[in-house]
XYZ file of C-alpha atoms in Angstrom:
367
model
C -30.768 3.812 -64.271
C -31.972 7.223 -65.745
C -35.461 8.795 -65.265
C -37.049 12.118 -65.972
C -37.909 14.493 -63.200
C -41.222 15.509 -62.604
C -40.649 18.080 -60.049
C -40.573 22.065 -59.532
C -36.770 21.920 -59.967
C -34.097 20.649 -60.344
C -35.626 19.690 -63.788
C -35.019 17.131 -66.705
C -32.575 19.202 -69.017
C -31.793 18.645 -72.746
C -28.582 17.073 -73.757
C -27.467 20.116 -75.298
C -27.766 22.008 -71.802
C -25.901 19.261 -70.385
C -22.998 19.286 -73.095
C -22.557 22.888 -72.393
C -20.921 22.111 -69.113
C -18.170 20.285 -70.972
C -15.908 23.452 -71.382
C -13.706 24.848 -68.595
C -13.559 28.607 -68.101
C -11.689 30.877 -65.909
C -13.748 33.267 -64.012
C -11.386 36.207 -65.145
C -11.759 35.562 -68.616
C -13.088 38.219 -70.795
C -15.110 35.727 -72.875
C -16.485 34.160 -69.871
C -17.575 37.779 -68.398
C -19.202 38.468 -71.829
C -21.323 35.439 -71.380
C -22.426 36.778 -67.930
C -23.249 40.092 -69.176
C -25.327 38.364 -71.985
C -27.179 36.549 -69.467
C -27.951 39.649 -67.477
C -29.328 41.277 -70.547
C -31.382 38.493 -71.535
C -33.132 38.268 -68.171
C -34.005 41.802 -68.299
C -35.732 41.105 -71.673
C -37.552 38.157 -70.226
C -38.920 40.631 -67.524
C -40.116 43.029 -69.768
C -37.907 45.775 -68.139
C -35.552 48.469 -69.568
C -31.632 48.404 -68.548
C -31.891 52.080 -67.277
C -34.537 51.109 -64.611
C -33.695 47.579 -63.698
C -30.623 45.551 -63.272
C -29.988 41.754 -63.041
C -27.804 40.308 -59.997
C -26.520 36.762 -60.386
C -25.715 35.084 -57.029
C -24.023 31.842 -56.241
C -26.055 29.305 -54.598
C -29.638 27.965 -54.586
C -32.882 30.039 -55.001
C -33.144 30.412 -51.232
C -29.587 31.869 -51.156
C -31.051 34.664 -53.499
C -34.109 34.992 -51.567
C -31.710 35.472 -48.217
C -29.593 37.938 -49.997
C -32.526 40.230 -50.992
C -34.090 40.189 -47.515
C -30.924 40.704 -45.540
C -29.609 43.460 -48.119
C -32.450 45.465 -48.516
C -34.366 45.534 -45.227
C -32.761 48.125 -42.908
C -33.113 48.669 -39.074
C -35.602 51.244 -39.841
C -37.511 49.331 -42.227
C -40.555 47.046 -41.792
C -41.656 44.447 -44.070
C -44.946 42.340 -44.474
C -44.621 38.683 -45.596
C -47.454 37.091 -47.267
C -47.453 33.300 -46.987
C -49.500 30.317 -47.806
C -47.016 27.530 -48.091
C -43.392 26.417 -47.044
C -41.717 29.114 -49.173
C -43.377 32.014 -47.678
C -42.672 30.335 -44.153
C -39.007 30.293 -45.427
C -39.116 33.977 -46.005
C -40.269 34.272 -42.269
C -37.592 32.149 -41.219
C -35.095 34.236 -42.967
C -36.544 37.488 -41.251
C -36.470 35.878 -37.686
C -33.122 34.752 -38.256
C -31.846 38.357 -39.108
C -34.249 39.821 -36.591
C -35.866 41.839 -39.341
C -38.913 43.826 -38.423
C -41.668 42.181 -39.895
C -45.324 41.059 -39.845
C -46.261 37.563 -41.190
C -49.934 37.185 -42.929
C -50.424 33.426 -43.362
C -53.461 32.019 -45.162
C -54.310 28.453 -45.700
C -52.165 26.508 -48.036
C -55.102 26.108 -50.544
C -55.991 29.690 -50.319
C -54.435 32.928 -51.801
C -53.375 35.945 -49.817
C -56.230 38.190 -50.142
C -55.456 41.810 -51.483
C -57.963 43.361 -49.385
C -56.769 42.121 -46.287
C -53.028 42.931 -47.253
C -54.588 46.685 -47.941
C -56.221 46.567 -44.401
C -52.886 45.619 -42.810
C -50.967 48.509 -44.719
C -53.645 50.737 -43.892
C -53.390 49.933 -40.210
C -49.583 49.819 -40.013
C -48.024 52.666 -41.781
C -44.500 51.682 -40.698
C -44.480 48.629 -43.306
C -42.681 50.017 -46.313
C -41.883 46.366 -47.823
C -44.214 43.593 -48.889
C -42.781 40.253 -49.964
C -44.855 37.010 -51.257
C -44.490 33.973 -53.654
C -45.814 33.686 -56.960
C -45.854 30.104 -57.749
C -46.226 28.408 -54.285
C -44.848 24.896 -55.181
C -46.155 23.505 -51.725
C -49.323 23.177 -53.327
C -49.085 24.306 -57.016
C -51.175 27.353 -56.389
C -50.426 30.321 -58.419
C -50.947 33.504 -56.268
C -52.357 36.672 -57.688
C -49.025 38.940 -57.775
C -51.173 41.398 -60.167
C -53.729 42.311 -57.657
C -51.324 42.548 -54.759
C -48.977 44.613 -56.667
C -51.737 47.360 -57.160
C -52.165 47.405 -53.316
C -48.554 47.601 -52.743
C -47.975 50.294 -54.894
C -50.877 52.151 -53.592
C -49.139 52.374 -50.357
C -45.995 53.190 -51.832
C -44.292 50.014 -50.633
C -41.349 48.065 -51.996
C -42.695 44.943 -53.703
C -40.522 41.748 -53.518
C -41.662 38.669 -55.392
C -40.264 34.994 -54.938
C -41.050 34.083 -58.721
C -38.424 30.940 -58.257
C -40.454 28.443 -60.133
C -42.496 30.802 -62.514
C -40.270 33.260 -64.108
C -39.556 31.896 -67.768
C -42.480 29.838 -67.620
C -45.000 32.523 -67.549
C -45.007 36.151 -68.449
C -44.348 38.575 -65.790
C -44.185 42.107 -66.729
C -42.018 43.396 -63.937
C -41.995 46.923 -64.644
C -45.706 47.440 -65.548
C -46.689 45.376 -62.052
C -44.385 47.547 -60.210
C -42.348 44.806 -59.008
C -39.104 46.034 -57.265
C -37.189 42.832 -56.662
C -37.842 39.596 -58.647
C -35.993 36.335 -57.435
C -35.769 33.259 -59.484
C -33.124 30.522 -60.140
C -31.068 28.926 -62.913
C -32.532 25.449 -62.568
C -36.609 26.277 -62.972
C -38.485 27.366 -66.105
C -35.552 28.458 -67.927
C -34.270 24.861 -67.761
C -30.607 25.246 -66.789
C -28.920 23.388 -63.933
C -28.632 24.185 -60.418
C -25.860 26.542 -59.151
C -26.955 30.088 -58.914
C -29.989 32.237 -58.505
C -30.713 35.848 -59.995
C -32.340 39.018 -58.912
C -34.113 41.408 -61.150
C -34.380 44.548 -59.346
C -35.121 48.357 -59.616
C -31.961 50.377 -59.650
C -33.385 53.019 -57.395
C -34.256 50.492 -55.006
C -30.921 48.955 -55.031
C -29.059 51.886 -54.661
C -31.138 52.826 -51.521
C -30.237 49.461 -49.881
C -26.573 50.582 -49.767
C -24.940 49.663 -46.570
C -27.877 47.699 -45.203
C -26.678 44.374 -45.977
C -25.903 42.055 -42.821
C -23.630 39.599 -44.755
C -20.602 39.605 -46.992
C -21.123 37.031 -49.444
C -25.023 37.763 -49.664
C -24.491 41.412 -50.069
C -26.789 42.175 -53.145
C -25.461 45.807 -53.547
C -21.775 44.981 -53.614
C -22.381 41.903 -55.737
C -23.976 44.292 -58.210
C -21.106 46.839 -58.211
C -18.725 44.191 -59.053
C -20.986 42.509 -61.588
C -21.862 45.712 -63.348
C -18.711 46.664 -64.292
C -17.603 44.094 -66.699
C -19.597 40.873 -65.730
C -16.845 39.617 -63.124
C -18.593 37.814 -60.142
C -17.097 38.784 -56.519
C -16.339 35.266 -55.725
C -15.842 32.091 -57.766
C -18.688 31.433 -59.807
C -20.150 28.078 -60.895
C -18.792 28.436 -64.374
C -20.112 25.166 -65.732
C -23.610 26.297 -64.541
C -23.195 29.500 -66.228
C -22.451 27.882 -69.581
C -25.514 25.612 -69.201
C -27.895 28.562 -68.472
C -26.584 30.558 -71.619
C -27.681 27.507 -73.531
C -30.836 27.175 -71.793
C -31.893 30.671 -72.671
C -30.982 29.840 -76.306
C -33.296 27.206 -76.282
C -35.827 29.045 -74.696
C -35.860 31.548 -77.463
C -35.671 28.850 -79.954
C -38.813 27.231 -78.660
C -40.610 30.514 -79.087
C -39.849 32.387 -75.971
C -41.851 32.365 -72.711
C -45.401 32.269 -74.544
C -44.418 28.958 -76.362
C -43.044 27.661 -73.056
C -46.094 28.433 -70.996
C -48.283 26.897 -73.620
C -46.465 23.608 -73.285
C -46.452 23.718 -69.712
C -50.152 24.435 -69.592
C -51.056 21.648 -71.778
C -48.944 19.158 -69.837
C -50.533 20.324 -66.644
C -54.051 20.031 -67.908
C -53.355 16.447 -69.467
C -52.116 15.514 -66.329
C -54.919 17.045 -63.955
C -57.669 15.424 -65.980
C -55.898 12.169 -66.676
C -55.266 11.570 -63.016
C -58.703 12.784 -61.910
C -60.140 10.164 -63.878
C -58.225 7.547 -62.189
C -59.519 8.857 -58.749
C -56.457 11.128 -58.008
C -58.227 14.244 -57.365
C -56.230 17.532 -57.441
C -56.036 19.733 -54.201
C -56.103 23.065 -55.755
C -59.170 24.154 -57.854
C -58.511 24.649 -61.433
C -58.750 28.358 -61.695
C -55.962 28.760 -59.107
C -53.787 26.202 -60.253
C -50.288 27.169 -61.544
C -49.068 25.294 -64.820
C -45.936 24.021 -63.148
C -46.796 21.420 -60.364
C -49.838 19.849 -59.189
C -50.856 18.337 -55.846
C -52.859 15.354 -55.566
C -54.696 13.757 -52.721
C -54.225 10.148 -51.925
C -56.608 8.152 -54.039
C -57.686 5.529 -51.320
C -56.762 5.085 -47.452
C -54.428 2.023 -48.091
C -52.437 4.163 -50.885
C -48.609 3.913 -50.265
C -46.723 7.002 -51.554
C -43.200 5.205 -51.495
C -44.678 2.377 -53.217
C -46.117 4.269 -55.789
C -42.823 6.628 -56.189
C -40.798 3.427 -56.481
C -42.983 1.956 -59.324
C -43.023 5.313 -61.131
C -39.152 5.483 -60.783
C -38.472 1.992 -61.978
C -40.611 3.095 -64.990
C -38.768 6.227 -65.841
C -40.076 9.049 -63.798
C -39.726 10.544 -60.328
C -42.346 12.638 -58.625
C -42.415 14.676 -55.421
C -43.749 13.699 -51.848
C -46.572 16.085 -50.425
C -45.697 19.283 -48.474
C -49.061 20.068 -47.202
C -49.615 19.897 -43.714
C -52.217 17.322 -42.499
C -53.203 16.191 -45.737
C -52.001 13.028 -47.364
C -51.065 13.993 -50.815
C -48.094 13.878 -53.285
C -47.031 16.262 -56.010
C -46.172 15.839 -59.686
C -44.357 18.519 -61.697
C -44.801 19.059 -65.492
C -41.986 21.558 -66.154
C -38.395 21.106 -67.571
C -37.837 18.960 -70.857
C -41.099 17.366 -70.417
C -43.849 16.931 -73.094
C -47.468 15.714 -73.369
C -46.145 12.152 -74.507
C -44.500 12.171 -70.878
C -47.945 12.985 -69.151
C -49.694 10.479 -71.180
C -47.041 7.825 -70.038
C -47.355 8.706 -66.449
C -51.250 8.610 -66.442
C -50.903 5.155 -67.991
C -48.360 4.274 -65.391
C -50.897 5.433 -62.540
C -53.651 3.494 -64.415
C -51.597 0.296 -64.387
C -50.680 0.854 -60.790
C -54.116 1.439 -59.734
C -55.305 -1.749 -61.532
C -52.661 -3.930 -60.168
C -53.596 -2.984 -56.731
C -57.184 -3.806 -57.277
C -56.337 -7.019 -58.740
C -54.373 -7.999 -55.556
C -57.105 -7.057 -53.377
C -59.549 -9.293 -55.441
C -57.149 -12.071 -54.893
């Protein structure tokens, strides 16, 4: 059976994005390398940066591969990084730091709270050895949208390098990378640009990238070497996911046709507002306050003590939609995403399905 994905990625994609993968390409072919170079330029445009100051690097693998590539390539033995976490993906950066034995500090807050800029400022003031700061923008553990703008001001005031995991936000909300002073922004093909899984990408400051030369701890995840090869003519160092690249090129075209990031953000935001409001009316209360909620995925408390996520999941899936289990520690919850090729009509359909499910459960209890 077919169903739509209400997740933070992989996403439901358009038929034309899927059809773009029906062409086979040789990785050495000039036509294919031109596509790679065009993608890199478009990513810089979306990030609102100049090619003189920034560059885009594509990397085989998932988004976490790209995060690991950055951390293992740019943090040297004489460096120290502050990692700010309020969910599973900040914690994953800490795991990477531990695995590579990076000199690091982990500042953790509750999954329903944002990292506090004033606290970060204090940490930096008391530990002048810290010269890198990393955090997640859209933390899909909860759906919270962290305030990277306020943190960026603190980081730049400390003259530190700022690394942002914008995995599930880039392309779905405007992020003026140069204006904010983000040095490394990391995202993935299968998120808000609405491509398919297969590669991640890093938009990075050329000066900071140059400073990382020789620091990489791996071969295949060496960010500097990947860039040196790719920047010549678009050739990937190792076998690239050619079909995924073609799908991504088509997805970028469709993003532009929709009206760019502002139009996509508007659609996602409308989806999210409809979902939050409609589910709340049925007794499914959102975990994150509306002021802190990102427009990408929402976490809901279980509506009643006997609620079975597995049963609810199967019901929705049988009727055309797949959702996500909860990821919050010690709280019974689940998540519904609203990005990808998803529209307000889909949100209304899911709300109606949830209403029918609750009504059916209530009727069975009466009997």
